[in-house]
Structures are given as C-alpha cells and as structure tokens.
C-alpha cells in the first residue's frame, strides 16, 4: 500500500506541469505553421502570467475565507480541464481567425491559456493537498513534478523536434566541379505530427486524473487517520512530559534532556527565518522557471544543436534525480539551503554570461566549451531542484497554510522572473542568436 501511494503521489505531481512543459518542447513544430511565427513563445510567456489569476484567487480565498475551499474538488476540475484542453489542441491547434485585422492562432492561444491556468493553480492546490499524506509522500510528488518536464522532452526527442541539417542554398559549377553556396539550416520533418503529441499529453493528464481519483477516495481516510493519530500522540507525549516534570523534580538532568528533545521535535521557525525561506524559494523559482529558460537557446546553440539537446534533456533528468537524493539525504539546515542556493546562482550567472556573449562565447571551437555548458545546466537544475524540495519539506512541517503560501510564492517568483526577462529578450533584443550553420566568430 505504501508503494502504491508513492506511485499515486508521483502521478499527481506529474500532472502539475506536464501540459505546459509539453507545449514548450513542441514549439519548434508549432512556430513555422502559426501566424505569430517566432513571436509565439513570447505570447506563451504572457499567457502563463495572465493565468496566475488562478493562484491569486485560491490564495485570497484561503486568506479571507479559511476552510471554505476544499482542494479535492478543485483538483478534479483542474485535471478535467487539462484533459479536455489537450484533446481539443490535438484537433484545433491549427485553426486561426482574424483579430483586429491580423490573423491569429485563436484556438491555440485560448487552449494554452486554459492549460496555463491548470498548471499555475496546481501550485496552490496540489501541494496543500499533500498535507493529507505522510511527509515522505511529498518527495514522490516532487519526483513526479520533475518528470513532468522530462517525459515531454524525451517524447520530443523521439519525435525529432528541432533536429536540423545544414544544406546549401545554391551550387555553382566551375570547371566541371560543383561549389557549394551559403549553408542554411533546414529543420527535418518530425516522425509523427503535433496532434499525436497533444494526444499523448491528453493521455498523461487522463492518467493523472485517474490516479488522483484513487488517491482521493481510497487512501484519503487512512491518511487523515494518520494525521489524527500523530496529533493525539503528540498531545499525549506533551501531557506526559509535563506531568513528569511535576512528579519528578529530583531527576533534573533526565527531565531537562527530555524537554530539550521535545523542543527539537516541535521546532518552529521564527518570522525572520520564514521570510528567508520564502525569499530563497521565490529567487530559486525565478531562476529555474523563467530567467534561465528564457536564454537557454542563446547559451547552448552557439556550441551546436547536439549540445542544446543534451543540455535540455540531461537537465530535465537532473530534476527527478535531485528529488530522489532529497528523499534519502534530506538536509533541512537553513545554512545549507542558503549555501546551495548561492552555488546554483553562481552557476546560473555563468550560463547567463555565455548567453550574453552569444553568438561568440568563450571556447566556442573547443569541445570543452560545449561539455562545460551541459555540465553547468545539469548542476544548475539539480542543485536548485534539491533546494526546492528541501524547502517544500520544511514548509510541509509548518502545516497546510504554509504550503498554500509556498505555491503562491513559487508562482510569484516565476511571474517576476518572466516579466523581467520578456522586455530584455523580446523588446530590447539584448541577446543575439547565431547561425547554426555558419559562424563569423574568430577561431
């Protein structure tokens, strides 16, 4: 039963972001056929930020109407909307219409908004729901959340998304021999169409919905009984220790040792410590969900398409791996959380510096440069994913309300990061992309 609950928790985490992550990795196939062209990713970023209205409503409801909102029915609705939206995407994503004199992908953008609403709201509903289960099941949830990025990426690799070849634009014949002209990047056709990919996403969301239905109906009562037993045991222990202090005044050292142990078990963080935890959480999610993903192509593509795909895929694998490490080697020290956040931020600074120097970064013509970029992305995602899991474990012990605010801070940090990067990348064009087939950089 314990293993079964771990699997169900993992599948619930998988449904948190698998839809939007899937849309992101499918963009190379959507962009050439969408009227928006390469502006489509920027529209996607804005839609995700508009979808934060969902977490805002849930957070305000918990704040001003505590106890009125039950996560269970909300999660059923969210996963149902996710399944229907993915199914509609499979058949309607190419439908367009005229808006203000310009043709737009109205069906695609509308359905992406609903998927964004589902995934953003999951941060403030799925996490608080996990308080009904034992704390160790929260790690399984985070593993599933990491797989929500890995599985679409692996499917996109199998589909052949983003694979390109360099072909000559024209050839000229000189003295009986052909001389190649300028090379241009040509994307290879996918092994299966975009509608098949969206059907896969619909199937994954359907599996998550089924898993949650089982989790909500069968183990829920057991988990609630578990919480009641734990609370009653704590009350009994506290009462017995208090009586022990009154009845055994001569055994000072033994009583003091027991009281110290109780205080350790009942450790609560001060206001300053909680502010530090939430600030680190917002910073880490801003980096991992918005700031660095916005420049991933600029940091990797100068070294070649193979380096880009390796960095994206292995970084996606680093997320669930970090969650697994946190399961067996959790370290809740705030000093360690701060230190790891600093290390991850330093690695992120290196990635950002390479993106700024694109299309001619250091070690461009050396294998070391590409290998270093892949390792940097893996370490960046792995270290900060470990930090997010540890913070989730810390806030899990603080109760239901702390996890609600945890989800709200996650979305707030991601939103601030995205809004900060949008004008930098799309308006001011501070980052430059190089030609993957021809390089004007010095050797």
Short mmCIF file of C-alpha atoms in Angstrom, two decimals:
data_model
loop_
_atom_site.label_atom_id
_atom_site.label_comp_id
_atom_site.label_asym_id
_atom_site.label_seq_id
_atom_site.Cartn_x
_atom_site.Cartn_y
_atom_site.Cartn_z
CA UNK A 1 0.00 0.00 0.00
CA UNK A 2 2.86 2.40 0.79
CA UNK A 3 4.47 1.83 -2.63
CA UNK A 4 1.07 2.28 -4.28
CA UNK A 5 0.59 5.63 -2.52
CA UNK A 6 4.07 6.74 -3.59
CA UNK A 7 3.18 5.96 -7.23
CA UNK A 8 -0.12 7.84 -6.97
CA UNK A 9 1.63 10.85 -5.40
CA UNK A 10 4.21 10.79 -8.19
CA UNK A 11 1.48 10.71 -10.85
CA UNK A 12 -0.26 13.65 -9.19
CA UNK A 13 2.99 15.62 -9.36
CA UNK A 14 3.36 14.60 -13.00
CA UNK A 15 0.05 16.27 -13.81
CA UNK A 16 1.14 19.59 -12.31
CA UNK A 17 3.18 20.94 -15.26
CA UNK A 18 3.27 18.23 -17.95
CA UNK A 19 0.86 20.11 -20.25
CA UNK A 20 2.70 23.44 -20.47
CA UNK A 21 6.11 21.74 -20.49
CA UNK A 22 4.84 19.69 -23.42
CA UNK A 23 3.73 22.80 -25.31
CA UNK A 24 7.14 24.40 -24.78
CA UNK A 25 9.11 21.48 -26.24
CA UNK A 26 6.68 21.26 -29.20
CA UNK A 27 7.19 24.91 -30.18
CA UNK A 28 9.72 24.13 -32.98
CA UNK A 29 6.88 22.34 -34.81
CA UNK A 30 4.19 24.90 -33.95
CA UNK A 31 6.10 28.08 -34.78
CA UNK A 32 6.52 27.54 -38.58
CA UNK A 33 2.77 26.99 -39.01
CA UNK A 34 1.48 29.68 -36.62
CA UNK A 35 0.72 33.21 -37.90
CA UNK A 36 2.64 34.63 -34.93
CA UNK A 37 5.87 32.95 -36.06
CA UNK A 38 8.73 33.24 -33.62
CA UNK A 39 6.70 35.66 -31.51
CA UNK A 40 4.65 32.66 -30.34
CA UNK A 41 6.98 31.87 -27.37
CA UNK A 42 6.59 35.42 -26.06
CA UNK A 43 2.79 35.09 -26.29
CA UNK A 44 3.05 31.83 -24.39
CA UNK A 45 5.04 33.52 -21.62
CA UNK A 46 2.44 36.27 -21.28
CA UNK A 47 -0.45 33.79 -21.19
CA UNK A 48 1.22 31.90 -18.36
CA UNK A 49 1.50 35.12 -16.37
CA UNK A 50 -2.16 36.00 -17.02
CA UNK A 51 -3.06 32.52 -15.77
CA UNK A 52 -1.70 33.45 -12.35
CA UNK A 53 -5.19 34.80 -11.67
CA UNK A 54 -5.96 31.21 -10.60
CA UNK A 55 -3.36 31.02 -7.78
CA UNK A 56 -4.31 34.55 -6.73
CA UNK A 57 -7.99 33.62 -6.30
CA UNK A 58 -7.13 30.44 -4.37
CA UNK A 59 -4.66 32.22 -2.07
CA UNK A 60 -7.07 35.07 -1.31
CA UNK A 61 -9.86 32.57 -0.61
CA UNK A 62 -7.67 30.74 1.92
CA UNK A 63 -6.70 34.08 3.46
CA UNK A 64 -10.15 35.66 3.87
CA UNK A 65 -12.37 32.55 3.86
CA UNK A 66 -10.29 29.92 5.66
CA UNK A 67 -11.72 26.43 5.44
CA UNK A 68 -14.22 27.30 2.69
CA UNK A 69 -12.14 25.98 -0.22
CA UNK A 70 -11.51 22.22 -0.44
CA UNK A 71 -8.60 21.20 -2.66
CA UNK A 72 -10.12 17.87 -3.72
CA UNK A 73 -12.97 19.18 -5.94
CA UNK A 74 -10.73 21.94 -7.31
CA UNK A 75 -8.09 19.40 -8.38
CA UNK A 76 -10.74 17.26 -10.09
CA UNK A 77 -11.87 20.31 -12.09
CA UNK A 78 -8.29 21.33 -12.96
CA UNK A 79 -7.27 17.89 -14.21
CA UNK A 80 -10.56 17.56 -16.14
CA UNK A 81 -9.95 20.90 -17.86
CA UNK A 82 -6.41 19.77 -18.65
CA UNK A 83 -7.59 16.56 -20.33
CA UNK A 84 -10.25 18.35 -22.41
CA UNK A 85 -7.87 21.17 -23.42
CA UNK A 86 -5.19 18.73 -24.61
CA UNK A 87 -7.78 16.78 -26.62
CA UNK A 88 -9.05 19.97 -28.26
CA UNK A 89 -5.47 21.05 -29.02
CA UNK A 90 -4.91 17.85 -30.97
CA UNK A 91 -7.69 18.77 -33.43
CA UNK A 92 -7.92 22.58 -33.31
CA UNK A 93 -4.37 23.90 -32.84
CA UNK A 94 -4.08 24.97 -36.49
CA UNK A 95 -7.39 26.88 -36.53
CA UNK A 96 -6.95 30.64 -36.99
CA UNK A 97 -9.19 33.70 -37.22
CA UNK A 98 -8.90 37.40 -37.93
CA UNK A 99 -8.45 39.61 -34.85
CA UNK A 100 -8.08 43.39 -35.30
CA UNK A 101 -7.12 42.94 -38.93
CA UNK A 102 -4.46 40.30 -38.20
CA UNK A 103 -4.72 36.53 -38.43
CA UNK A 104 -4.14 34.90 -35.05
CA UNK A 105 -3.96 31.35 -33.68
CA UNK A 106 -7.04 31.92 -31.55
CA UNK A 107 -7.73 28.26 -30.78
CA UNK A 108 -4.12 27.51 -29.91
CA UNK A 109 -3.69 30.58 -27.69
CA UNK A 110 -7.05 30.11 -25.95
CA UNK A 111 -6.38 26.47 -25.11
CA UNK A 112 -2.83 27.27 -23.98
CA UNK A 113 -4.34 29.81 -21.56
CA UNK A 114 -6.57 27.12 -20.03
CA UNK A 115 -3.60 24.75 -19.71
CA UNK A 116 -1.60 27.55 -18.07
CA UNK A 117 -4.48 28.16 -15.67
CA UNK A 118 -4.47 24.46 -14.74
CA UNK A 119 -0.72 24.26 -14.19
CA UNK A 120 -0.32 27.56 -12.35
CA UNK A 121 -3.22 26.80 -10.00
CA UNK A 122 -1.75 23.37 -9.28
CA UNK A 123 0.98 25.06 -7.23
CA UNK A 124 -1.53 26.27 -4.62
CA UNK A 125 -3.81 23.20 -4.67
CA UNK A 126 -1.71 20.08 -5.24
CA UNK A 127 0.92 20.94 -2.60
CA UNK A 128 -1.59 21.75 0.19
CA UNK A 129 -3.48 18.57 -0.65
CA UNK A 130 -0.33 16.56 0.11
CA UNK A 131 -0.65 17.50 3.81
CA UNK A 132 -3.26 14.71 3.99
CA UNK A 133 -0.49 12.17 3.48
CA UNK A 134 2.68 11.40 5.38
CA UNK A 135 5.60 13.79 4.75
CA UNK A 136 7.63 11.21 2.80
CA UNK A 137 4.96 11.13 0.08
CA UNK A 138 5.75 14.79 -0.65
CA UNK A 139 9.11 13.68 -2.09
CA UNK A 140 7.31 11.37 -4.50
CA UNK A 141 5.15 14.32 -5.54
CA UNK A 142 8.26 16.40 -6.31
CA UNK A 143 9.73 13.49 -8.29
CA UNK A 144 6.57 13.46 -10.40
CA UNK A 145 6.81 17.23 -10.84
CA UNK A 146 10.35 16.75 -12.15
CA UNK A 147 9.16 14.03 -14.54
CA UNK A 148 6.57 16.48 -15.90
CA UNK A 149 9.43 18.19 -17.71
CA UNK A 150 11.44 15.09 -18.55
CA UNK A 151 8.77 12.95 -20.21
CA UNK A 152 7.64 15.54 -22.82
CA UNK A 153 11.31 16.27 -23.56
CA UNK A 154 12.05 12.59 -24.20
CA UNK A 155 8.97 12.28 -26.41
CA UNK A 156 10.05 15.37 -28.35
CA UNK A 157 13.47 13.80 -28.90
CA UNK A 158 11.79 10.62 -30.19
CA UNK A 159 9.59 12.80 -32.39
CA UNK A 160 12.64 14.54 -33.83
CA UNK A 161 11.67 18.07 -32.79
CA UNK A 162 14.32 20.67 -33.52
CA UNK A 163 16.67 18.37 -35.50
CA UNK A 164 18.24 20.37 -38.29
CA UNK A 165 20.74 19.91 -41.07
CA UNK A 166 22.85 22.45 -42.92
CA UNK A 167 22.11 22.46 -46.63
CA UNK A 168 23.48 24.74 -49.38
CA UNK A 169 21.19 27.43 -50.74
CA UNK A 170 22.64 27.08 -54.23
CA UNK A 171 25.54 25.49 -56.04
CA UNK A 172 27.64 26.76 -58.91
CA UNK A 173 29.62 24.77 -61.47
CA UNK A 174 33.22 25.87 -62.01
CA UNK A 175 35.46 23.90 -64.40
CA UNK A 176 33.27 20.85 -64.18
CA UNK A 177 33.13 20.78 -60.36
CA UNK A 178 30.32 21.95 -58.15
CA UNK A 179 30.98 24.57 -55.47
CA UNK A 180 28.56 24.80 -52.58
CA UNK A 181 26.94 28.14 -51.85
CA UNK A 182 25.87 29.53 -48.49
CA UNK A 183 24.59 26.98 -45.99
CA UNK A 184 21.19 27.35 -44.38
CA UNK A 185 19.55 25.48 -41.50
CA UNK A 186 16.73 23.16 -42.57
CA UNK A 187 14.62 21.52 -39.88
CA UNK A 188 13.95 17.84 -40.52
CA UNK A 189 10.29 16.67 -40.64
CA UNK A 190 9.02 15.14 -37.41
CA UNK A 191 8.48 11.39 -37.13
CA UNK A 192 4.87 11.97 -36.06
CA UNK A 193 2.69 15.12 -36.19
CA UNK A 194 1.88 17.62 -33.46
CA UNK A 195 -1.65 16.25 -32.99
CA UNK A 196 -0.16 12.91 -31.93
CA UNK A 197 1.98 14.71 -29.35
CA UNK A 198 -1.07 16.50 -27.92
CA UNK A 199 -2.96 13.21 -27.72
CA UNK A 200 -0.07 11.86 -25.66
CA UNK A 201 -0.39 14.85 -23.32
CA UNK A 202 -4.13 14.21 -23.04
CA UNK A 203 -3.39 10.59 -22.13
CA UNK A 204 -0.91 11.67 -19.46
CA UNK A 205 -3.42 14.09 -17.97
CA UNK A 206 -6.04 11.33 -18.02
CA UNK A 207 -3.69 9.02 -16.12
CA UNK A 208 -3.07 11.77 -13.56
CA UNK A 209 -6.82 12.30 -13.16
CA UNK A 210 -7.37 8.58 -12.59
CA UNK A 211 -4.51 8.43 -10.09
CA UNK A 212 -5.91 11.37 -8.14
CA UNK A 213 -9.38 9.83 -8.11
CA UNK A 214 -7.91 6.70 -6.49
CA UNK A 215 -5.75 8.76 -4.12
CA UNK A 216 -8.70 10.89 -3.04
CA UNK A 217 -11.20 8.10 -2.49
CA UNK A 218 -9.16 5.20 -1.12
CA UNK A 219 -6.12 6.33 0.86
CA UNK A 220 -7.58 9.66 1.97
CA UNK A 221 -9.28 8.27 5.06
CA UNK A 222 -6.15 6.37 6.05
CA UNK A 223 -4.02 9.48 5.66
CA UNK A 224 -6.47 11.53 7.73
CA UNK A 225 -6.43 8.87 10.42
CA UNK A 226 -2.66 9.00 10.29
CA UNK A 227 -2.73 12.73 10.99
CA UNK A 228 -5.20 12.29 13.84
CA UNK A 229 -3.04 9.55 15.40
CA UNK A 230 0.09 11.69 15.12
CA UNK A 231 -1.64 14.69 16.70
CA UNK A 232 -3.08 12.61 19.55
CA UNK A 233 0.31 11.02 20.21
CA UNK A 234 1.93 14.43 20.36
CA UNK A 235 -0.70 15.66 22.82
CA UNK A 236 -0.24 12.55 24.98
CA UNK A 237 3.55 12.95 24.94
CA UNK A 238 3.33 16.63 25.84
CA UNK A 239 0.94 15.89 28.72
CA UNK A 240 3.08 13.01 29.99
CA UNK A 241 6.22 15.12 29.85
CA UNK A 242 4.51 17.97 31.69
CA UNK A 243 3.34 15.54 34.38
CA UNK A 244 6.82 14.05 34.51
CA UNK A 245 8.31 17.44 35.20
CA UNK A 246 5.85 17.99 38.07
CA UNK A 247 6.13 14.49 39.54
CA UNK A 248 9.92 14.02 39.27
CA UNK A 249 11.51 17.25 40.37
CA UNK A 250 14.65 15.50 41.69
CA UNK A 251 15.60 13.97 38.33
CA UNK A 252 16.66 17.27 36.83
CA UNK A 253 19.13 16.17 34.18
CA UNK A 254 16.87 13.46 32.76
CA UNK A 255 13.82 15.75 32.61
CA UNK A 256 15.81 18.55 31.01
CA UNK A 257 17.08 16.16 28.34
CA UNK A 258 13.53 15.04 27.56
CA UNK A 259 12.26 18.61 27.42
CA UNK A 260 15.07 19.55 25.02
CA UNK A 261 14.15 16.61 22.77
CA UNK A 262 10.52 17.73 22.73
CA UNK A 263 11.53 21.25 21.76
CA UNK A 264 13.62 19.89 18.95
CA UNK A 265 10.70 17.87 17.62
CA UNK A 266 8.40 20.87 17.93
CA UNK A 267 10.84 23.29 16.30
CA UNK A 268 9.13 26.24 14.67
CA UNK A 269 10.89 28.82 12.55
CA UNK A 270 10.98 32.46 13.54
CA UNK A 271 9.50 35.20 11.37
CA UNK A 272 12.92 36.17 10.01
CA UNK A 273 13.69 32.55 9.15
CA UNK A 274 10.36 32.17 7.35
CA UNK A 275 11.00 35.36 5.37
CA UNK A 276 14.41 33.96 4.40
CA UNK A 277 12.86 30.65 3.32
CA UNK A 278 10.22 32.32 1.16
CA UNK A 279 12.73 34.74 -0.39
CA UNK A 280 15.04 31.86 -1.33
CA UNK A 281 12.05 29.95 -2.73
CA UNK A 282 10.99 32.92 -4.87
CA UNK A 283 14.56 33.51 -6.09
CA UNK A 284 15.19 29.86 -6.97
CA UNK A 285 11.92 29.51 -8.88
CA UNK A 286 12.51 32.78 -10.73
CA UNK A 287 15.85 31.41 -11.94
CA UNK A 288 14.73 27.87 -12.80
CA UNK A 289 11.27 28.63 -14.21
CA UNK A 290 11.76 31.92 -16.03
CA UNK A 291 15.12 33.69 -16.14
CA UNK A 292 17.48 30.95 -17.33
CA UNK A 293 14.98 29.05 -19.54
CA UNK A 294 14.43 32.31 -21.46
CA UNK A 295 18.09 32.29 -22.55
CA UNK A 296 18.74 28.54 -22.84
CA UNK A 297 18.94 28.61 -26.63
CA UNK A 298 21.34 31.58 -26.54
CA UNK A 299 23.62 29.78 -24.07
CA UNK A 300 23.62 26.40 -25.83
CA UNK A 301 23.04 26.86 -29.56
CA UNK A 302 26.39 28.54 -30.30
CA UNK A 303 28.00 25.19 -29.40
CA UNK A 304 25.66 23.30 -31.72
CA UNK A 305 22.24 21.69 -31.79
CA UNK A 306 23.56 18.49 -30.19
CA UNK A 307 24.81 20.41 -27.15
CA UNK A 308 21.44 22.14 -26.84
CA UNK A 309 19.51 18.87 -26.88
CA UNK A 310 21.94 17.23 -24.43
CA UNK A 311 21.69 20.17 -22.04
CA UNK A 312 17.88 20.27 -22.20
CA UNK A 313 17.42 16.52 -21.79
CA UNK A 314 20.03 15.87 -19.11
CA UNK A 315 18.87 18.94 -17.15
CA UNK A 316 15.35 17.52 -17.21
CA UNK A 317 16.73 14.25 -15.83
CA UNK A 318 18.58 16.12 -13.08
CA UNK A 319 15.30 17.34 -11.58
CA UNK A 320 13.78 13.98 -10.55
CA UNK A 321 17.26 12.72 -9.63
CA UNK A 322 17.67 15.62 -7.19
CA UNK A 323 14.28 14.79 -5.71
CA UNK A 324 15.39 11.20 -5.18
CA UNK A 325 18.55 12.37 -3.44
CA UNK A 326 16.46 14.61 -1.19
CA UNK A 327 14.38 11.58 -0.23
CA UNK A 328 17.38 9.71 1.20
CA UNK A 329 19.68 12.61 2.11
CA UNK A 330 17.48 15.48 3.31
CA UNK A 331 19.31 18.40 4.90
CA UNK A 332 16.96 20.97 6.39
CA UNK A 333 19.68 23.29 7.64
CA UNK A 334 18.92 26.83 6.51
CA UNK A 335 22.66 27.43 6.23
CA UNK A 336 22.91 24.56 3.75
CA UNK A 337 19.85 25.85 1.86
CA UNK A 338 21.45 29.28 1.54
CA UNK A 339 24.83 27.82 0.52
CA UNK A 340 23.35 25.59 -2.18
CA UNK A 341 21.23 28.47 -3.47
CA UNK A 342 24.37 30.58 -3.75
CA UNK A 343 26.24 27.84 -5.63
CA UNK A 344 23.31 27.36 -8.01
CA UNK A 345 23.09 31.12 -8.58
CA UNK A 346 26.80 31.29 -9.41
CA UNK A 347 26.39 28.52 -11.99
CA UNK A 348 23.35 30.36 -13.35
CA UNK A 349 25.45 33.51 -13.65
CA UNK A 350 27.94 31.63 -15.82
CA UNK A 351 25.11 30.41 -18.07
CA UNK A 352 23.74 33.95 -18.31
CA UNK A 353 27.18 35.33 -19.17
CA UNK A 354 27.56 32.81 -22.01
CA UNK A 355 24.11 33.79 -23.29
CA UNK A 356 25.06 37.48 -23.24
CA UNK A 357 28.23 36.71 -25.22
CA UNK A 358 26.28 34.72 -27.83
CA UNK A 359 26.89 34.03 -30.69
CA UNK A 360 30.65 34.11 -29.93
CA UNK A 361 31.10 32.78 -26.38
CA UNK A 362 34.44 31.53 -24.98
CA UNK A 363 35.68 28.07 -26.00
CA UNK A 364 33.32 28.14 -28.98
CA UNK A 365 35.53 25.96 -31.17
CA UNK A 366 36.55 23.62 -28.37
CA UNK A 367 34.78 20.50 -27.14
CA UNK A 368 35.41 21.72 -23.59
CA UNK A 369 33.07 24.68 -24.10
CA UNK A 370 30.09 22.52 -25.06
CA UNK A 371 30.78 19.96 -22.33
CA UNK A 372 31.08 22.72 -19.75
CA UNK A 373 27.73 24.15 -20.80
CA UNK A 374 25.99 20.77 -20.50
CA UNK A 375 27.50 20.18 -17.05
CA UNK A 376 26.54 23.70 -15.97
CA UNK A 377 22.90 23.18 -16.92
CA UNK A 378 22.73 19.80 -15.18
CA UNK A 379 24.29 21.15 -11.97
CA UNK A 380 22.17 24.30 -12.06
CA UNK A 381 18.88 22.42 -12.36
CA UNK A 382 19.94 19.62 -9.99
CA UNK A 383 21.18 21.82 -7.15
CA UNK A 384 18.27 24.25 -7.20
CA UNK A 385 15.75 21.40 -7.57
CA UNK A 386 17.20 19.90 -4.39
CA UNK A 387 16.78 23.27 -2.67
CA UNK A 388 13.12 23.49 -3.74
CA UNK A 389 12.39 20.00 -2.42
CA UNK A 390 14.06 20.71 0.93
CA UNK A 391 12.09 23.95 1.31
CA UNK A 392 8.91 22.03 0.46
CA UNK A 393 9.73 19.54 3.24
CA UNK A 394 10.37 22.37 5.69
CA UNK A 395 7.08 24.09 4.88
CA UNK A 396 5.23 20.76 4.91
CA UNK A 397 6.02 20.51 8.62
CA UNK A 398 4.68 24.04 9.13
CA UNK A 399 1.21 22.97 8.04
CA UNK A 400 -1.42 23.43 5.34
CA UNK A 401 -1.29 27.23 5.26
CA UNK A 402 2.48 27.24 4.77
CA UNK A 403 2.15 25.04 1.68
CA UNK A 404 -0.54 27.32 0.26
CA UNK A 405 1.85 30.25 0.59
CA UNK A 406 4.62 28.04 -0.78
CA UNK A 407 2.68 27.58 -4.01
CA UNK A 408 1.84 31.28 -4.15
CA UNK A 409 5.50 32.27 -3.72
CA UNK A 410 6.54 29.77 -6.41
CA UNK A 411 4.17 31.41 -8.88
CA UNK A 412 5.12 34.92 -7.75
CA UNK A 413 8.82 34.26 -8.25
CA UNK A 414 8.21 32.70 -11.66
CA UNK A 415 5.99 35.61 -12.70
CA UNK A 416 8.51 38.27 -11.65
CA UNK A 417 11.29 36.43 -13.48
CA UNK A 418 9.23 36.08 -16.66
CA UNK A 419 8.09 39.71 -16.65
CA UNK A 420 11.68 40.84 -16.10
CA UNK A 421 13.04 38.74 -18.97
CA UNK A 422 10.29 39.46 -21.53
CA UNK A 423 11.38 43.03 -22.39
CA UNK A 424 15.05 42.10 -22.21
CA UNK A 425 14.69 39.28 -24.72
CA UNK A 426 11.73 40.34 -26.89
CA UNK A 427 11.72 44.16 -26.79
CA UNK A 428 15.30 45.34 -26.34
CA UNK A 429 16.86 42.27 -28.04
CA UNK A 430 19.91 42.21 -25.78
CA UNK A 431 20.58 38.60 -26.75
CA UNK A 432 21.69 37.62 -30.25
CA UNK A 433 21.30 34.23 -31.85
CA UNK A 434 23.94 32.94 -34.21
CA UNK A 435 23.56 30.96 -37.40
CA UNK A 436 23.87 27.26 -36.54
CA UNK A 437 25.41 26.55 -39.96
CA UNK A 438 27.84 29.44 -40.45
CA UNK A 439 29.90 31.20 -37.82
CA UNK A 440 31.58 34.57 -38.15
CA UNK A 441 33.39 34.18 -34.85
CA UNK A 442 37.22 34.11 -34.87
CA UNK A 443 38.94 30.80 -34.31
#
